[in-house]
Coordinates of C-alpha atoms and ligand atoms in Angstrom, one line a residue:
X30 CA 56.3 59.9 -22.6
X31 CA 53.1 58.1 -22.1
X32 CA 52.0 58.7 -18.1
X33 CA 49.5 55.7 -16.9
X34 CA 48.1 56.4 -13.7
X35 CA 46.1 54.0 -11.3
X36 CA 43.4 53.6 -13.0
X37 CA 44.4 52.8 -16.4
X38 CA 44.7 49.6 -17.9
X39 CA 47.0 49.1 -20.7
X40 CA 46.6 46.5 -23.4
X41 CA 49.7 45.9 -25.4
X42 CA 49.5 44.4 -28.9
X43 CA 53.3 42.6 -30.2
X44 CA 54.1 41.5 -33.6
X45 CA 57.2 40.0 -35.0
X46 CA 59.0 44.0 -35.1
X47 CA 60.0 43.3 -31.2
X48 CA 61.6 40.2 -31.8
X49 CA 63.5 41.8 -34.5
X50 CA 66.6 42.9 -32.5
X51 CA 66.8 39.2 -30.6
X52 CA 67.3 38.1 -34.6
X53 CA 64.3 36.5 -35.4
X54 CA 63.1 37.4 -38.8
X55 CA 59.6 39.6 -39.4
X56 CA 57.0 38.5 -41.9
X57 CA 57.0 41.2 -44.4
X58 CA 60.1 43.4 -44.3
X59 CA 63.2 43.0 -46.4
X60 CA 64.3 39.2 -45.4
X61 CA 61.0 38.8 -44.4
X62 CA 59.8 34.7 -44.3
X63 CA 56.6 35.5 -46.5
X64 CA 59.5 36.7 -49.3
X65 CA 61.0 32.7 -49.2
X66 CA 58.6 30.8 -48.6
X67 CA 54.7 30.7 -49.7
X68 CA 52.1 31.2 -46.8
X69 CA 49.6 28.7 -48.7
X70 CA 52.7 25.8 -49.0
X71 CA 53.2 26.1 -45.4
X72 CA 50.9 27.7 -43.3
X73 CA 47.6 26.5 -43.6
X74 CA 45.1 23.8 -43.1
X75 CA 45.2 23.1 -46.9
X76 CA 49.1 22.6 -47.1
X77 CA 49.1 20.1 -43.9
X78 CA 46.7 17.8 -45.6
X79 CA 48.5 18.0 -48.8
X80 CA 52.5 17.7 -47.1
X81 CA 52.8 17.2 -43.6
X82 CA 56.5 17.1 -44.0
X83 CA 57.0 20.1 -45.9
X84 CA 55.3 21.9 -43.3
X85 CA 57.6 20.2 -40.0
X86 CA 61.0 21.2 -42.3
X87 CA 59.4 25.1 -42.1
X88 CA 58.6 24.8 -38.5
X89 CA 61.7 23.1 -37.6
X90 CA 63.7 25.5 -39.4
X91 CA 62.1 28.4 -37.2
X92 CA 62.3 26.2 -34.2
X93 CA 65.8 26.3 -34.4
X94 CA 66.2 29.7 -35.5
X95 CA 64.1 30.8 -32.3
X96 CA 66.2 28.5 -29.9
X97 CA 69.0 30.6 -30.3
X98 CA 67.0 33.9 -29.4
X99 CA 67.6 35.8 -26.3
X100 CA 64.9 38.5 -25.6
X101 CA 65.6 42.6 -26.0
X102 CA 65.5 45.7 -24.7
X103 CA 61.7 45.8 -25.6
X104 CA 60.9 42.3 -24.4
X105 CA 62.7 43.5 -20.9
X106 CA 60.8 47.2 -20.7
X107 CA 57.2 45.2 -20.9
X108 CA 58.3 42.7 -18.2
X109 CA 59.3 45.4 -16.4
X110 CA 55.9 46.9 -16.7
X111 CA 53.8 44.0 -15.5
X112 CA 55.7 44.4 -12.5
X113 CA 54.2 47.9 -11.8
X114 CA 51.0 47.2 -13.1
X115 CA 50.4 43.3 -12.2
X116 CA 46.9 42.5 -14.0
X117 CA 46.0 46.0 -15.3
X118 CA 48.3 45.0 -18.4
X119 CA 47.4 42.3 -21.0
X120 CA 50.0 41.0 -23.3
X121 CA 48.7 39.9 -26.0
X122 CA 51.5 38.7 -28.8
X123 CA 51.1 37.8 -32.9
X124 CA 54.8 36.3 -32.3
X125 CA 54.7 32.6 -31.7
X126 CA 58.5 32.5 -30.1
X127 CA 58.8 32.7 -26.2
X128 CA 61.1 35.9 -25.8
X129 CA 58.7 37.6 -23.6
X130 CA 57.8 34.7 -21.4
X131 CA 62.2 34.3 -21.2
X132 CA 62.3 38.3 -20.5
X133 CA 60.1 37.5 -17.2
X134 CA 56.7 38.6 -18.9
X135 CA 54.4 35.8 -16.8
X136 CA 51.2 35.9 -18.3
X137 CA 51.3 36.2 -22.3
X138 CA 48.5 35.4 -24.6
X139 CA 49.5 34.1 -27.9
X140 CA 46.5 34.7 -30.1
X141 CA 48.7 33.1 -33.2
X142 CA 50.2 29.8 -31.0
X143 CA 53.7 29.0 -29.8
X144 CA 56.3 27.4 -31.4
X145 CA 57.7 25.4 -28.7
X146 CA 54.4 23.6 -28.6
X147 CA 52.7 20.8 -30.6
X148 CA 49.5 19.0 -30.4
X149 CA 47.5 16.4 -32.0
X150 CA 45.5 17.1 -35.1
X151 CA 42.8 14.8 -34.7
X152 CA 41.7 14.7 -31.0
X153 CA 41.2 17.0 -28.3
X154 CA 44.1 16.5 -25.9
X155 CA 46.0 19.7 -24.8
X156 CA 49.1 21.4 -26.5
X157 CA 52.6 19.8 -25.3
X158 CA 55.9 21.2 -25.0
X159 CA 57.5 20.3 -28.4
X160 CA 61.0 21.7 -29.0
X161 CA 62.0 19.0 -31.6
X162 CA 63.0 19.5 -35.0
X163 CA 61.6 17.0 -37.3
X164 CA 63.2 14.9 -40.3
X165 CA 61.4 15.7 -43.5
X166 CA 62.8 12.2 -44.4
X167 CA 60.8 10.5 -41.4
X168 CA 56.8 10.1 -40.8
X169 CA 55.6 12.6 -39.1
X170 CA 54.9 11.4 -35.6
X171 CA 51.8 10.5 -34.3
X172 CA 49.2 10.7 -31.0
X173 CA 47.8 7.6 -29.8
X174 CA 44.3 8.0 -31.1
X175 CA 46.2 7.9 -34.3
X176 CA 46.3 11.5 -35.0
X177 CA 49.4 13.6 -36.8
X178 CA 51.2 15.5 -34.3
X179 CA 51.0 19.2 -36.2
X180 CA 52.6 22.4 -34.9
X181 CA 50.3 24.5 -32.2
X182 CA 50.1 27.4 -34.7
X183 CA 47.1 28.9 -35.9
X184 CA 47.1 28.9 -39.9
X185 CA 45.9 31.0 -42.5
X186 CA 42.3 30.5 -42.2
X187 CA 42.1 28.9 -38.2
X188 CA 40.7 30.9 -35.7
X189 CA 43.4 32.2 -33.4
X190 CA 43.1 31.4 -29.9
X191 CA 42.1 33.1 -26.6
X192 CA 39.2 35.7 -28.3
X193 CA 37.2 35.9 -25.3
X194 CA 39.5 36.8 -23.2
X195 CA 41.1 39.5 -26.0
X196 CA 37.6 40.8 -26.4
X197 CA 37.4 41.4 -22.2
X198 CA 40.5 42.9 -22.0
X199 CA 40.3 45.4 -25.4
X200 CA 36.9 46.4 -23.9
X201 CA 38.3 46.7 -20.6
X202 CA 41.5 49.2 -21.5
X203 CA 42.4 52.7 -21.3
X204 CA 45.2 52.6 -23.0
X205 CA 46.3 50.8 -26.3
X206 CA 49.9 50.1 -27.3
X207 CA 50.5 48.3 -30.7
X208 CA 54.4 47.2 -31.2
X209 CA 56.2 46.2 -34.2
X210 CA 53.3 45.0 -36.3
X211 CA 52.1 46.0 -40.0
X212 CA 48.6 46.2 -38.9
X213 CA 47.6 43.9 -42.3
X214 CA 46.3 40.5 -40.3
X215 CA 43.6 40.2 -38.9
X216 CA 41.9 40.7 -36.5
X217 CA 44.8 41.8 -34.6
X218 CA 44.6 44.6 -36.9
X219 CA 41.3 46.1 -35.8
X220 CA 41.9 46.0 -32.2
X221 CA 42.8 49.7 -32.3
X222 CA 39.5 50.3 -34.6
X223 CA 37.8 48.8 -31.5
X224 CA 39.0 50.4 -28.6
X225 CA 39.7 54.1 -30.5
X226 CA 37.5 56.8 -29.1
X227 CA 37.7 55.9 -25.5
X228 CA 41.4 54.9 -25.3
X229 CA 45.0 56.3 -25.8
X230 CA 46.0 54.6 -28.5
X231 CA 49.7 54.5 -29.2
X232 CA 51.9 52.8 -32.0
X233 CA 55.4 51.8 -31.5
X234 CA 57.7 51.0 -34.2
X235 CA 60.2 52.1 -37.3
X236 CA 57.9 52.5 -40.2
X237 CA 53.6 53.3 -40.6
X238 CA 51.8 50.1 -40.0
X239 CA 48.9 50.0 -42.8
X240 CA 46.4 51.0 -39.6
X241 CA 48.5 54.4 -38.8
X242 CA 45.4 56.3 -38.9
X243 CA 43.8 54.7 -36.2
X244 CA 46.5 55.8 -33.7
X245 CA 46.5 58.4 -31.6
X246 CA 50.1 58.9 -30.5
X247 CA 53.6 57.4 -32.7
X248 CA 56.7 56.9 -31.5
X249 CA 58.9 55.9 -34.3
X250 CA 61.9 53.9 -33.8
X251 CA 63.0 50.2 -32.5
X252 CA 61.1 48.5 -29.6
X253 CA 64.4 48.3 -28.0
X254 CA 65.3 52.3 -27.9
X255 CA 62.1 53.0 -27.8
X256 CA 60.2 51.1 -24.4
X257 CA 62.3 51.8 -22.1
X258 CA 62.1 55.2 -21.7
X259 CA 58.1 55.2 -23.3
X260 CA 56.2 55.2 -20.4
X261 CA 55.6 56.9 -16.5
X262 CA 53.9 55.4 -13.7
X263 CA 51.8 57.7 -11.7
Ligands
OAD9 P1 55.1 41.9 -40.1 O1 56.4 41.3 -40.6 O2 54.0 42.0 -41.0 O3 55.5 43.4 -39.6 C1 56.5 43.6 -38.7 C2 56.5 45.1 -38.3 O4 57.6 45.2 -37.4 C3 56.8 46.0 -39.4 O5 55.7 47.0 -39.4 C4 58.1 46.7 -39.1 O6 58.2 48.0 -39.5 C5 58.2 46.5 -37.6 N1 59.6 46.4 -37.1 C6 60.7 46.0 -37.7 N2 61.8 46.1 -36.9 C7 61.3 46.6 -35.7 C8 61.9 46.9 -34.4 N3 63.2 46.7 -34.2 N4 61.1 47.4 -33.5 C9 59.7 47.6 -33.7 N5 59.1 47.3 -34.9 C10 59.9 46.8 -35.9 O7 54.7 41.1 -38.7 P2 53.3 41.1 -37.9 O8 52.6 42.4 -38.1 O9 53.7 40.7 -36.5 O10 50.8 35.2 -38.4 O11 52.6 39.9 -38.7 C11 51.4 39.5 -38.2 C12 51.2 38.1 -38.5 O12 51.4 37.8 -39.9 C13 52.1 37.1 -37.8 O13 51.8 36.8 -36.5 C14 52.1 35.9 -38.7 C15 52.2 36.6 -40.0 O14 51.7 35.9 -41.1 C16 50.8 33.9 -38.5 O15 51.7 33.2 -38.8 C17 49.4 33.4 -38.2

């Protein structure tokens, strides 16, 4: 068990591995999406320019995938916790669905984007609620400054969003909990080489992510029969 007592502050770290058990398929593993489809085809700045439409069919696909998802044992233990420890946890998540925000999990920072969002790709407006799948077929739809309306995803090779605020709270914590992630993307990778030293920092998940080394504490198994029973509040 991992006690936290009143004066810790607990950043948590999620990748795709907690989603895994809500059915939503991980980037690397055995059915992984990077093992059908190319990153470069679909994923990047580079393939929008080059086939806008190839890119909404790949979103569109996962949008409906994720639609269908309902949110886990894991995704329920880490609401659970911001209940007992309000604002000293941060969430930050790799995954773009919305499980945690659906398991009650109120304020969630998706460094990589959400997938039930879309904005446009010329102008400045904000990211809207977007849960429509889109006909390769059709033109891709546009924003009135004349813009393409593109997935809010950060690509291979964008900066992912909310930095400042990850930098804050990894500077800020005591203890560091990494969940279902390979620990090969970065920079969500180095977070533990960051905080390691002055916090308790604590992997959760089946296999080794590529990081192991920088953890302090592993508890291998699911997210699901693993978090709720992981930790104790003092
Ligand atoms: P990966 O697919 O690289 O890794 C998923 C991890 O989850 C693996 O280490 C598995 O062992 C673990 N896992 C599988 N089932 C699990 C379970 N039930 N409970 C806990 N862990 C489990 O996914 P990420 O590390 O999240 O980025 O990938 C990082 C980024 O790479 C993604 O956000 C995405 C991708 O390209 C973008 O799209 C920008």
């Amino acid at each position: 068990m991992v006690a936290i007592g009143p004066a810790d502050r607990v950043f948590i770290l999620t990748g795709a591995g907690i989603s895994a058990e809500s059915g939503i398929p991980t980037f690397r593993g055995v059915n992984g999406l990077w093992r059908s489809y190319r990153i470069e085809e679909v994923a990047s700045p580079h393939a929008w320019r080059r086939d806008p439409r190839l890119v909404w069919e790949f979103y569109s696909m996962r949008r409906c995938a994720a639609s269908a998802a309902k949110p886990n044992r894991g995704h329920h233990a880490l609401a659970r916790m911001e209940e007992s420890l309000h604002d000293r946890l941060f969430l930050c998540t790799q995954n773009v669905d919305n499980l945690h925000e659906q398991a009650g999990s109120s304020r969630v920072v998706h460094m990589h984007g959400e997938l039930f969002k879309s904005r446009c790709d010329r102008c400045n407006s904000a990211p809207f609620e977007d849960s429509a799948t889109y006909d390769p077929q059709r033109a891709v739809p546009r924003c009135g400054c004349g813009g393409q309306i593109r997935p809010h995803i950060c690509w291979f090779g964008e900066v992912p969003y909310g930095l400042d605020r990850i930098a804050s709270a990894l500077d800020g914590c005591t203890v560091f909990v990494a969940i279902g992630t390979s620990g090969v993307v970065e920079p969500a990778a180095s977070f533990v080489a960051r905080v390691r030293g002055r916090a308790r920092t604590i992997y959760v998940g089946p296999e080794e992510p590529a990081n192991t080394l920088a953890f302090s504490e592993c508890h291998w198994g699911k997210a699901g029969d693993v978090l709720p029973n992981l930790f104790r509040f003092e």
